[in-house]
Amino acid sequence: MAGVPILPEEIAAKTASAQRAAALKAKMATQLLPAPTKLTKPVPEVGDVFRKQTADMEKLIATTTAQERAQNALNKSLLQGAGNFETFGAKIGQITTRFTAYLISLKAIFAVQQAFFSSLKFIFEFDSALVEVQKILHLLPTQLQQTSNELFGIANATGKSVLIVAESFNGFIRAGLGTDEALKRTQAAMITMNATGLDVVESTQLITSALTVYKGELKDGIAAVDALTVADTMSAASAGEIARAFLRSGAAAEAIGVSYKELNGIIAGTMEASQLSGSTIGAALKTIFANLASNSEQLRTTANVWGANILAGEDLYVVLQKLSAIYPTLSKQRVAEINQIIAGKRRFTELSSLLGNFGKIQNIVAEEMIGRAHV
C-alpha cells in the first residue's frame, strides 16, 4: 500500500498492543517455569549411553566373529584331514589293485613257465622210455613210431598218462615179451589200475604174475581183471587188497591145484570174514596151502574120523569145502587139531575165517565161472 499515509492514532494503538503482549509473555514465563533444583549426580547424556552400548555390542560381535573363524578353521582342518584320508585310502586301493594284478600276471607267467617245463620234462621222459624200448626190441623207425602211437591210444582209452603207460609197457618188454603181447598186457594193467586202485608197478606185477602162474587158465590179462572185479563186487573185500593177497599166494595156490577163480573167491571170502589186509591174508594162505599139500594124508585120516569123508588125491578146493561142512560141529579140541595140521600156530584166525565163510566163497567162485565181469 505505498502512498497511503499512517495516522498517528494507528501508530499509538499498535505500540500499546505490543507492549501488552510483551508484559503477558513475561508473566507467563514466571508462573510456568519452577526454579532450578541442584542434582546430586550428574545425568549422563543420551549420546554417552548409546556410545557405551555400541562399544559393548562391537566387543561381543568381535568375540563371536573370532569364535566363528576358529570353528571354521577347525572344520576346514577336519575336512582337509578327511580328504587326506580319503586320498590315502584311494591310493592304497590303487596300490592293492595294481599289486593284485601283478600277482595274477606273475601267477600266469609262472603257470606258463611250469607248463613249458612240464612239457619239456614229458618230452624228455617219453623219449627216454622209447629209447629203452629201442634198446630191447631194436625196432625200425616206422615200428617205433607205430608203438608210440599205440601207447598214446592206450593212454586215451584208459585215462592214464602216456608216461605211466610207457612205464608199464617197458616192464613187460623187460620180462621178455614182444611188442604186441606187451601192448595187450599194458592195456590190461591200466584197466587194473582203474579197477583196483593199485599203482602202475603193482598192476604190472599182477598181470605178469596172473598170466605167468595161471597161463593155462587165463587167456589174457583182461580175463584176470574180470575175475578180480567179480570177487570185489560180491564181497566186502576191495579189488586192490584181493590183488595184493594174490601176489603173495598165487604161486602156492596154483601148485596145489587151486584155480585162479577159486583163489580169488577164497581170498575175498577170508578177507571179508576176518577184516584183515590183503598182505596178511596172502601170507596166511601161502602157509595154509603149503600145509595142505604136505600134510594132506594126516589131514584126511584125522578129518575122516569126524565125518569129513575126504578122498585120497581129491582136489584141495573140495577138501576145504568138506572141512567147512564139519568145522562148526567140532569141539574146541578137534578145532585145535585141525588148526595145527593146516594153519600152524599163527594162522588160526585166517583158517577159521576161510572155513567159516566158505558158503560165500562158493558163491563168488560160481559167479566167476559164469564169466559175468563187473568192471
mmCIF file of C-alpha atoms in Angstrom:
data_model
loop_
_atom_site.group_PDB
_atom_site.id
_atom_site.type_symbol
_atom_site.label_atom_id
_atom_site.label_comp_id
_atom_site.label_asym_id
_atom_site.label_seq_id
_atom_site.Cartn_x
_atom_site.Cartn_y
_atom_site.Cartn_z
ATOM 1 C CA MET A 1 0.000 0.000 0.000
ATOM 2 C CA ALA A 2 2.628 2.574 -0.970
ATOM 3 C CA GLY A 3 1.468 6.137 -0.997
ATOM 4 C CA VAL A 4 -1.163 5.685 1.880
ATOM 5 C CA PRO A 5 -0.087 7.600 4.985
ATOM 6 C CA ILE A 6 -0.327 6.043 8.505
ATOM 7 C CA LEU A 7 -2.211 8.035 11.018
ATOM 8 C CA PRO A 8 -0.687 8.846 14.404
ATOM 9 C CA GLU A 9 -3.572 7.188 16.197
ATOM 10 C CA GLU A 10 -2.875 3.877 14.429
ATOM 11 C CA ILE A 11 0.820 4.017 15.422
ATOM 12 C CA ALA A 12 -0.048 4.624 19.020
ATOM 13 C CA ALA A 13 -2.543 1.763 19.103
ATOM 14 C CA LYS A 14 -0.054 -0.711 17.640
ATOM 15 C CA THR A 15 2.628 0.358 20.105
ATOM 16 C CA ALA A 16 0.311 -0.122 23.084
ATOM 17 C CA SER A 17 -0.731 -3.561 21.853
ATOM 18 C CA ALA A 18 2.891 -4.700 21.512
ATOM 19 C CA GLN A 19 3.700 -3.612 24.998
ATOM 20 C CA ARG A 20 0.752 -5.511 26.492
ATOM 21 C CA ALA A 21 1.810 -8.723 24.687
ATOM 22 C CA ALA A 22 5.358 -8.438 25.982
ATOM 23 C CA ALA A 23 4.142 -7.968 29.529
ATOM 24 C CA LEU A 24 1.841 -11.015 29.316
ATOM 25 C CA LYS A 25 4.620 -13.242 27.971
ATOM 26 C CA ALA A 26 6.933 -12.233 30.800
ATOM 27 C CA LYS A 27 4.268 -13.059 33.373
ATOM 28 C CA MET A 28 3.519 -16.480 31.931
ATOM 29 C CA ALA A 29 7.179 -17.398 31.888
ATOM 30 C CA THR A 30 7.494 -16.539 35.552
ATOM 31 C CA GLN A 31 4.446 -18.696 36.506
ATOM 32 C CA LEU A 32 5.208 -21.894 34.433
ATOM 33 C CA LEU A 33 8.966 -22.471 34.982
ATOM 34 C CA PRO A 34 9.974 -23.624 38.501
ATOM 35 C CA ALA A 35 13.217 -22.632 40.000
ATOM 36 C CA PRO A 36 16.048 -24.978 39.001
ATOM 37 C CA THR A 37 16.982 -27.723 41.530
ATOM 38 C CA LYS A 38 20.536 -28.846 42.273
ATOM 39 C CA LEU A 39 21.253 -32.542 41.258
ATOM 40 C CA THR A 40 23.395 -34.803 43.472
ATOM 41 C CA LYS A 41 24.658 -36.934 40.466
ATOM 42 C CA PRO A 42 25.349 -35.885 37.001
ATOM 43 C CA VAL A 43 22.907 -37.379 34.468
ATOM 44 C CA PRO A 44 24.722 -38.965 31.543
ATOM 45 C CA GLU A 45 23.887 -37.704 28.261
ATOM 46 C CA VAL A 46 21.986 -39.901 25.842
ATOM 47 C CA GLY A 47 24.915 -39.913 23.458
ATOM 48 C CA ASP A 48 27.298 -41.325 26.075
ATOM 49 C CA VAL A 49 24.939 -44.206 26.892
ATOM 50 C CA PHE A 50 24.492 -45.043 23.269
ATOM 51 C CA ARG A 51 28.215 -44.989 22.614
ATOM 52 C CA LYS A 52 28.860 -47.341 25.567
ATOM 53 C CA GLN A 53 26.210 -49.801 24.400
ATOM 54 C CA THR A 54 27.600 -49.650 20.891
ATOM 55 C CA ALA A 55 31.122 -50.408 22.170
ATOM 56 C CA ASP A 56 29.870 -53.405 24.165
ATOM 57 C CA MET A 57 27.998 -54.705 21.175
ATOM 58 C CA GLU A 58 31.075 -54.344 18.993
ATOM 59 C CA LYS A 59 33.148 -56.289 21.507
ATOM 60 C CA LEU A 60 30.514 -59.081 21.544
ATOM 61 C CA ILE A 61 30.393 -59.121 17.784
ATOM 62 C CA ALA A 62 34.190 -59.242 17.636
ATOM 63 C CA THR A 63 34.299 -62.173 20.100
ATOM 64 C CA THR A 64 31.590 -64.067 18.210
ATOM 65 C CA THR A 65 33.344 -63.442 14.923
ATOM 66 C CA ALA A 66 36.622 -64.732 16.350
ATOM 67 C CA GLN A 67 34.897 -67.895 17.619
ATOM 68 C CA GLU A 68 33.215 -68.394 14.278
ATOM 69 C CA ARG A 69 36.548 -68.045 12.486
ATOM 70 C CA ALA A 70 38.159 -70.543 14.847
ATOM 71 C CA GLN A 71 35.303 -73.027 14.255
ATOM 72 C CA ASN A 72 35.564 -72.557 10.514
ATOM 73 C CA ALA A 73 39.312 -73.139 10.679
ATOM 74 C CA LEU A 74 38.741 -76.334 12.701
ATOM 75 C CA ASN A 75 36.108 -77.563 10.265
ATOM 76 C CA LYS A 76 38.400 -76.819 7.372
ATOM 77 C CA SER A 77 41.217 -78.772 9.035
ATOM 78 C CA LEU A 78 38.907 -81.724 9.671
ATOM 79 C CA LEU A 79 37.631 -81.669 6.106
ATOM 80 C CA GLN A 80 41.167 -81.464 4.817
ATOM 81 C CA GLY A 81 42.186 -84.365 7.050
ATOM 82 C CA ALA A 82 39.226 -86.401 5.871
ATOM 83 C CA GLY A 83 40.172 -85.591 2.303
ATOM 84 C CA ASN A 84 43.710 -86.681 3.001
ATOM 85 C CA PHE A 85 42.473 -89.974 4.481
ATOM 86 C CA GLU A 86 40.183 -90.474 1.529
ATOM 87 C CA THR A 87 43.039 -89.771 -0.856
ATOM 88 C CA PHE A 88 45.294 -92.105 1.137
ATOM 89 C CA GLY A 89 42.629 -94.817 1.045
ATOM 90 C CA ALA A 90 42.218 -94.349 -2.692
ATOM 91 C CA LYS A 91 45.978 -94.605 -3.143
ATOM 92 C CA ILE A 92 46.058 -97.765 -1.042
ATOM 93 C CA GLY A 93 43.221 -99.187 -3.155
ATOM 94 C CA GLN A 94 45.087 -98.363 -6.328
ATOM 95 C CA ILE A 95 48.268 -99.919 -4.992
ATOM 96 C CA THR A 96 46.369 -103.042 -3.900
ATOM 97 C CA THR A 97 44.690 -103.343 -7.300
ATOM 98 C CA ARG A 98 47.985 -102.955 -9.108
ATOM 99 C CA PHE A 99 49.709 -105.423 -6.794
ATOM 100 C CA THR A 100 46.887 -107.948 -7.236
ATOM 101 C CA ALA A 101 47.102 -107.546 -10.988
ATOM 102 C CA TYR A 102 50.842 -108.045 -10.710
ATOM 103 C CA LEU A 103 50.393 -111.220 -8.689
ATOM 104 C CA ILE A 104 47.845 -112.544 -11.181
ATOM 105 C CA SER A 105 50.204 -111.775 -14.019
ATOM 106 C CA LEU A 106 53.064 -113.373 -12.115
ATOM 107 C CA LYS A 107 50.947 -116.452 -11.436
ATOM 108 C CA ALA A 108 50.014 -116.682 -15.103
ATOM 109 C CA ILE A 109 53.636 -116.332 -16.106
ATOM 110 C CA PHE A 110 54.615 -118.964 -13.551
ATOM 111 C CA ALA A 111 51.863 -121.310 -14.821
ATOM 112 C CA VAL A 112 53.064 -120.879 -18.391
ATOM 113 C CA GLN A 113 56.626 -121.484 -17.237
ATOM 114 C CA GLN A 114 55.556 -124.591 -15.324
ATOM 115 C CA ALA A 115 53.617 -125.863 -18.314
ATOM 116 C CA PHE A 116 56.634 -125.255 -20.511
ATOM 117 C CA PHE A 117 58.990 -127.109 -18.189
ATOM 118 C CA SER A 118 56.410 -129.882 -17.710
ATOM 119 C CA SER A 119 56.221 -130.244 -21.471
ATOM 120 C CA LEU A 120 59.986 -130.415 -21.680
ATOM 121 C CA LYS A 121 60.058 -132.977 -18.875
ATOM 122 C CA PHE A 122 57.349 -135.019 -20.576
ATOM 123 C CA ILE A 123 59.165 -134.973 -23.895
ATOM 124 C CA PHE A 124 62.414 -135.986 -22.220
ATOM 125 C CA GLU A 125 60.849 -138.800 -20.154
ATOM 126 C CA PHE A 126 58.792 -140.198 -23.007
ATOM 127 C CA ASP A 127 61.797 -140.041 -25.301
ATOM 128 C CA SER A 128 63.809 -141.896 -22.656
ATOM 129 C CA ALA A 129 61.097 -144.549 -22.486
ATOM 130 C CA LEU A 130 61.203 -145.013 -26.255
ATOM 131 C CA VAL A 131 64.984 -145.244 -26.124
ATOM 132 C CA GLU A 132 64.575 -148.055 -23.573
ATOM 133 C CA VAL A 133 62.124 -149.792 -25.911
ATOM 134 C CA GLN A 134 64.506 -149.446 -28.823
ATOM 135 C CA LYS A 135 67.405 -150.879 -26.810
ATOM 136 C CA ILE A 136 65.430 -154.031 -26.084
ATOM 137 C CA LEU A 137 63.342 -154.564 -29.224
ATOM 138 C CA HIS A 138 65.571 -152.958 -31.902
ATOM 139 C CA LEU A 139 62.601 -151.643 -33.849
ATOM 140 C CA LEU A 140 62.709 -149.855 -37.160
ATOM 141 C CA PRO A 141 61.843 -146.150 -37.066
ATOM 142 C CA THR A 142 58.400 -146.833 -38.519
ATOM 143 C CA GLN A 143 57.789 -149.614 -35.981
ATOM 144 C CA LEU A 144 58.925 -147.376 -33.147
ATOM 145 C CA GLN A 145 56.538 -144.665 -34.319
ATOM 146 C CA GLN A 146 53.709 -147.203 -34.501
ATOM 147 C CA THR A 147 54.484 -148.382 -30.961
ATOM 148 C CA SER A 148 54.453 -144.782 -29.764
ATOM 149 C CA ASN A 149 51.034 -144.290 -31.356
ATOM 150 C CA GLU A 150 49.727 -147.456 -29.672
ATOM 151 C CA LEU A 151 50.898 -146.231 -26.276
ATOM 152 C CA PHE A 152 49.114 -142.926 -26.787
ATOM 153 C CA GLY A 153 45.986 -144.841 -27.821
ATOM 154 C CA ILE A 154 46.035 -146.902 -24.604
ATOM 155 C CA ALA A 155 46.516 -143.730 -22.577
ATOM 156 C CA ASN A 156 43.497 -142.086 -24.210
ATOM 157 C CA ALA A 157 41.336 -145.200 -23.840
ATOM 158 C CA THR A 158 42.088 -145.729 -20.139
ATOM 159 C CA GLY A 159 42.543 -142.124 -18.997
ATOM 160 C CA LYS A 160 46.132 -142.654 -17.900
ATOM 161 C CA SER A 161 49.243 -140.632 -18.537
ATOM 162 C CA VAL A 162 51.229 -141.887 -21.504
ATOM 163 C CA LEU A 163 54.302 -141.891 -19.255
ATOM 164 C CA ILE A 164 52.594 -144.375 -16.923
ATOM 165 C CA VAL A 165 51.552 -146.440 -19.933
ATOM 166 C CA ALA A 166 55.131 -146.400 -21.202
ATOM 167 C CA GLU A 167 56.442 -147.445 -17.773
ATOM 168 C CA SER A 168 54.152 -150.466 -17.711
ATOM 169 C CA PHE A 169 54.982 -151.357 -21.322
ATOM 170 C CA ASN A 170 58.698 -151.273 -20.594
ATOM 171 C CA GLY A 171 58.130 -153.537 -17.593
ATOM 172 C CA PHE A 172 56.550 -156.140 -19.857
ATOM 173 C CA ILE A 173 59.193 -155.976 -22.576
ATOM 174 C CA ARG A 174 61.931 -156.286 -19.953
ATOM 175 C CA ALA A 175 60.209 -159.559 -18.955
ATOM 176 C CA GLY A 176 60.871 -160.823 -22.480
ATOM 177 C CA LEU A 177 57.540 -160.132 -24.186
ATOM 178 C CA GLY A 178 57.224 -158.968 -27.775
ATOM 179 C CA THR A 179 55.621 -155.700 -28.792
ATOM 180 C CA ASP A 180 52.098 -156.992 -29.453
ATOM 181 C CA GLU A 181 51.786 -159.037 -26.249
ATOM 182 C CA ALA A 182 53.354 -156.265 -24.202
ATOM 183 C CA LEU A 183 50.791 -153.794 -25.583
ATOM 184 C CA LYS A 184 47.897 -156.134 -24.686
ATOM 185 C CA ARG A 185 49.175 -156.616 -21.153
ATOM 186 C CA THR A 186 49.836 -152.909 -20.796
ATOM 187 C CA GLN A 187 46.198 -152.192 -21.573
ATOM 188 C CA ALA A 188 45.146 -154.827 -19.009
ATOM 189 C CA ALA A 189 47.457 -153.247 -16.428
ATOM 190 C CA MET A 190 45.896 -149.809 -16.999
ATOM 191 C CA ILE A 191 42.413 -151.323 -16.585
ATOM 192 C CA THR A 192 43.661 -152.998 -13.404
ATOM 193 C CA MET A 193 44.798 -149.625 -12.074
ATOM 194 C CA ASN A 194 41.350 -148.185 -12.687
ATOM 195 C CA ALA A 195 39.543 -151.177 -11.153
ATOM 196 C CA THR A 196 41.716 -151.743 -8.098
ATOM 197 C CA GLY A 197 43.492 -148.511 -7.209
ATOM 198 C CA LEU A 198 46.865 -150.232 -7.442
ATOM 199 C CA ASP A 199 49.810 -148.219 -8.737
ATOM 200 C CA VAL A 200 51.453 -148.928 -12.064
ATOM 201 C CA VAL A 201 54.132 -151.197 -10.579
ATOM 202 C CA GLU A 202 51.643 -153.374 -8.655
ATOM 203 C CA SER A 203 49.246 -153.535 -11.611
ATOM 204 C CA THR A 204 52.024 -154.611 -13.946
ATOM 205 C CA GLN A 205 53.171 -157.211 -11.414
ATOM 206 C CA LEU A 206 49.630 -158.544 -11.008
ATOM 207 C CA ILE A 207 49.071 -159.048 -14.733
ATOM 208 C CA THR A 208 52.529 -160.578 -15.104
ATOM 209 C CA SER A 209 52.016 -162.953 -12.160
ATOM 210 C CA ALA A 210 48.470 -163.953 -13.093
ATOM 211 C CA LEU A 211 49.355 -164.739 -16.710
ATOM 212 C CA THR A 212 52.584 -166.481 -15.728
ATOM 213 C CA VAL A 213 51.196 -168.618 -12.878
ATOM 214 C CA TYR A 214 47.817 -169.339 -14.497
ATOM 215 C CA LYS A 215 48.850 -169.203 -18.155
ATOM 216 C CA GLY A 216 46.857 -172.355 -18.885
ATOM 217 C CA GLU A 217 43.653 -170.901 -17.387
ATOM 218 C CA LEU A 218 43.706 -167.223 -18.316
ATOM 219 C CA LYS A 219 43.646 -166.319 -21.976
ATOM 220 C CA ASP A 220 44.739 -162.723 -21.396
ATOM 221 C CA GLY A 221 45.128 -160.001 -18.807
ATOM 222 C CA ILE A 222 41.561 -158.753 -19.261
ATOM 223 C CA ALA A 223 40.246 -162.152 -18.087
ATOM 224 C CA ALA A 224 42.359 -161.805 -14.945
ATOM 225 C CA VAL A 225 40.910 -158.368 -14.235
ATOM 226 C CA ASP A 226 37.353 -159.584 -14.899
ATOM 227 C CA ALA A 227 37.560 -162.362 -12.293
ATOM 228 C CA LEU A 228 39.119 -159.951 -9.827
ATOM 229 C CA THR A 229 36.313 -157.429 -10.199
ATOM 230 C CA VAL A 230 33.652 -160.126 -9.718
ATOM 231 C CA ALA A 231 35.189 -161.020 -6.350
ATOM 232 C CA ASP A 232 35.329 -157.316 -5.475
ATOM 233 C CA THR A 233 31.658 -156.789 -6.357
ATOM 234 C CA MET A 234 30.357 -159.803 -4.439
ATOM 235 C CA SER A 235 32.264 -159.258 -1.189
ATOM 236 C CA ALA A 236 33.272 -156.589 1.275
ATOM 237 C CA ALA A 237 36.887 -157.005 0.161
ATOM 238 C CA SER A 238 38.382 -154.471 -2.225
ATOM 239 C CA ALA A 239 39.865 -155.450 -5.575
ATOM 240 C CA GLY A 240 43.156 -153.827 -4.623
ATOM 241 C CA GLU A 241 43.519 -155.869 -1.438
ATOM 242 C CA ILE A 242 42.471 -159.058 -3.245
ATOM 243 C CA ALA A 243 45.197 -158.357 -5.806
ATOM 244 C CA ARG A 244 47.804 -157.827 -3.083
ATOM 245 C CA ALA A 245 46.825 -161.131 -1.459
ATOM 246 C CA PHE A 246 47.084 -162.863 -4.832
ATOM 247 C CA LEU A 247 50.617 -161.573 -5.370
ATOM 248 C CA ARG A 248 51.664 -163.319 -2.140
ATOM 249 C CA SER A 249 49.744 -166.575 -2.504
ATOM 250 C CA GLY A 250 49.136 -167.170 -6.220
ATOM 251 C CA ALA A 251 52.079 -169.466 -6.895
ATOM 252 C CA ALA A 252 51.381 -171.608 -3.779
ATOM 253 C CA ALA A 253 47.702 -171.916 -4.705
ATOM 254 C CA GLU A 254 48.399 -172.987 -8.279
ATOM 255 C CA ALA A 255 50.955 -175.524 -7.052
ATOM 256 C CA ILE A 256 48.299 -177.452 -5.100
ATOM 257 C CA GLY A 257 45.658 -177.203 -7.821
ATOM 258 C CA VAL A 258 43.603 -174.188 -6.692
ATOM 259 C CA SER A 259 42.399 -172.318 -9.776
ATOM 260 C CA TYR A 260 42.648 -168.569 -10.306
ATOM 261 C CA LYS A 261 38.912 -168.070 -9.825
ATOM 262 C CA GLU A 262 38.865 -170.302 -6.750
ATOM 263 C CA LEU A 263 41.764 -168.390 -5.274
ATOM 264 C CA ASN A 264 40.024 -165.040 -5.830
ATOM 265 C CA GLY A 265 36.933 -166.405 -4.080
ATOM 266 C CA ILE A 266 38.962 -167.800 -1.157
ATOM 267 C CA ILE A 267 40.824 -164.528 -0.728
ATOM 268 C CA ALA A 268 37.678 -162.392 -0.882
ATOM 269 C CA GLY A 269 35.670 -164.605 1.500
ATOM 270 C CA THR A 270 38.501 -164.916 4.034
ATOM 271 C CA MET A 271 39.213 -161.197 3.929
ATOM 272 C CA GLU A 272 35.536 -160.323 4.363
ATOM 273 C CA ALA A 273 35.196 -162.527 7.448
ATOM 274 C CA SER A 274 38.493 -161.566 9.087
ATOM 275 C CA GLN A 275 38.746 -157.884 8.075
ATOM 276 C CA LEU A 276 42.494 -158.384 7.647
ATOM 277 C CA SER A 277 44.638 -156.759 4.962
ATOM 278 C CA GLY A 278 45.471 -158.306 1.623
ATOM 279 C CA SER A 279 49.116 -158.757 2.559
ATOM 280 C CA THR A 280 48.197 -160.595 5.775
ATOM 281 C CA ILE A 281 45.644 -162.823 4.048
ATOM 282 C CA GLY A 282 48.077 -163.587 1.240
ATOM 283 C CA ALA A 283 50.820 -164.635 3.646
ATOM 284 C CA ALA A 284 48.381 -166.770 5.657
ATOM 285 C CA LEU A 285 47.001 -168.546 2.581
ATOM 286 C CA LYS A 286 50.510 -169.282 1.406
ATOM 287 C CA THR A 287 51.132 -171.132 4.709
ATOM 288 C CA ILE A 288 47.746 -172.876 4.618
ATOM 289 C CA PHE A 289 48.214 -174.093 1.037
ATOM 290 C CA ALA A 290 51.703 -175.359 1.775
ATOM 291 C CA ASN A 291 50.447 -177.307 4.826
ATOM 292 C CA LEU A 292 47.509 -178.719 2.879
ATOM 293 C CA ALA A 293 49.973 -180.092 0.342
ATOM 294 C CA SER A 294 52.480 -181.502 2.839
ATOM 295 C CA ASN A 295 50.008 -182.773 5.461
ATOM 296 C CA SER A 296 47.224 -183.957 3.162
ATOM 297 C CA GLU A 297 47.309 -187.592 4.290
ATOM 298 C CA GLN A 298 47.389 -186.717 8.004
ATOM 299 C CA LEU A 299 44.531 -184.291 7.460
ATOM 300 C CA ARG A 300 42.456 -186.841 5.542
ATOM 301 C CA THR A 301 42.922 -189.518 8.197
ATOM 302 C CA THR A 302 42.109 -187.182 11.088
ATOM 303 C CA ALA A 303 39.164 -185.385 9.476
ATOM 304 C CA ASN A 304 37.553 -188.565 8.155
ATOM 305 C CA VAL A 305 37.248 -189.857 11.716
ATOM 306 C CA TRP A 306 35.000 -186.840 12.328
ATOM 307 C CA GLY A 307 32.934 -187.425 9.174
ATOM 308 C CA ALA A 308 34.695 -185.319 6.543
ATOM 309 C CA ASN A 309 34.915 -188.187 4.008
ATOM 310 C CA ILE A 310 37.923 -186.755 2.200
ATOM 311 C CA LEU A 311 39.149 -188.938 -0.652
ATOM 312 C CA ALA A 312 42.800 -189.615 -1.454
ATOM 313 C CA GLY A 313 44.125 -187.237 -4.095
ATOM 314 C CA GLU A 314 40.951 -185.181 -4.034
ATOM 315 C CA ASP A 315 41.039 -181.604 -5.311
ATOM 316 C CA LEU A 316 42.102 -179.359 -2.433
ATOM 317 C CA TYR A 317 39.304 -176.881 -3.076
ATOM 318 C CA VAL A 318 36.889 -179.776 -2.486
ATOM 319 C CA VAL A 319 38.853 -180.755 0.636
ATOM 320 C CA LEU A 320 38.328 -177.267 2.026
ATOM 321 C CA GLN A 321 34.636 -177.483 1.171
ATOM 322 C CA LYS A 322 34.266 -180.758 3.111
ATOM 323 C CA LEU A 323 36.215 -179.384 6.069
ATOM 324 C CA SER A 324 33.973 -176.316 6.157
ATOM 325 C CA ALA A 325 30.913 -178.584 6.416
ATOM 326 C CA ILE A 326 32.105 -180.276 9.659
ATOM 327 C CA TYR A 327 34.100 -177.371 11.120
ATOM 328 C CA PRO A 328 31.195 -175.722 13.028
ATOM 329 C CA THR A 329 30.347 -179.056 14.706
ATOM 330 C CA LEU A 330 33.811 -179.798 16.056
ATOM 331 C CA SER A 331 34.811 -179.420 19.691
ATOM 332 C CA LYS A 332 37.459 -176.882 20.637
ATOM 333 C CA GLN A 333 39.996 -179.694 20.963
ATOM 334 C CA ARG A 334 39.284 -181.015 17.463
ATOM 335 C CA VAL A 335 39.338 -177.493 16.014
ATOM 336 C CA ALA A 336 42.741 -177.035 17.592
ATOM 337 C CA GLU A 337 43.932 -180.270 15.948
ATOM 338 C CA ILE A 338 42.721 -179.119 12.518
ATOM 339 C CA ASN A 339 44.366 -175.755 13.027
ATOM 340 C CA GLN A 340 47.641 -177.378 13.975
ATOM 341 C CA ILE A 341 47.642 -179.520 10.826
ATOM 342 C CA ILE A 342 46.627 -176.805 8.363
ATOM 343 C CA ALA A 343 47.332 -173.374 9.875
ATOM 344 C CA GLY A 344 50.133 -173.982 12.349
ATOM 345 C CA LYS A 345 50.366 -171.781 15.427
ATOM 346 C CA ARG A 346 49.988 -168.367 13.797
ATOM 347 C CA ARG A 347 47.183 -168.626 11.207
ATOM 348 C CA PHE A 348 44.213 -169.731 13.315
ATOM 349 C CA THR A 349 42.177 -166.569 12.622
ATOM 350 C CA GLU A 350 42.641 -166.772 8.853
ATOM 351 C CA LEU A 351 41.745 -170.506 8.685
ATOM 352 C CA SER A 352 38.665 -170.005 10.870
ATOM 353 C CA SER A 353 37.539 -167.153 8.618
ATOM 354 C CA LEU A 354 38.128 -169.242 5.489
ATOM 355 C CA LEU A 355 36.180 -172.293 6.680
ATOM 356 C CA GLY A 356 33.511 -170.263 8.445
ATOM 357 C CA ASN A 357 32.697 -168.196 5.332
ATOM 358 C CA PHE A 358 33.092 -170.922 2.728
ATOM 359 C CA GLY A 359 29.489 -170.605 1.566
ATOM 360 C CA LYS A 360 30.228 -167.049 0.439
ATOM 361 C CA ILE A 361 33.424 -168.259 -1.222
ATOM 362 C CA GLN A 362 31.461 -170.809 -3.264
ATOM 363 C CA ASN A 363 29.015 -168.144 -4.425
ATOM 364 C CA ILE A 364 31.858 -165.893 -5.617
ATOM 365 C CA VAL A 365 33.547 -168.742 -7.490
ATOM 366 C CA ALA A 366 30.255 -169.752 -9.109
ATOM 367 C CA GLU A 367 29.746 -166.188 -10.309
ATOM 368 C CA GLU A 368 33.263 -166.082 -11.709
ATOM 369 C CA MET A 369 32.658 -169.344 -13.541
ATOM 370 C CA ILE A 370 29.687 -167.778 -15.290
ATOM 371 C CA GLY A 371 32.137 -165.217 -16.544
ATOM 372 C CA ARG A 372 29.992 -162.169 -15.681
ATOM 373 C CA ALA A 373 32.505 -159.413 -15.092
ATOM 374 C CA HIS A 374 31.758 -156.193 -13.252
ATOM 375 C CA VAL A 375 34.416 -153.765 -14.435
#
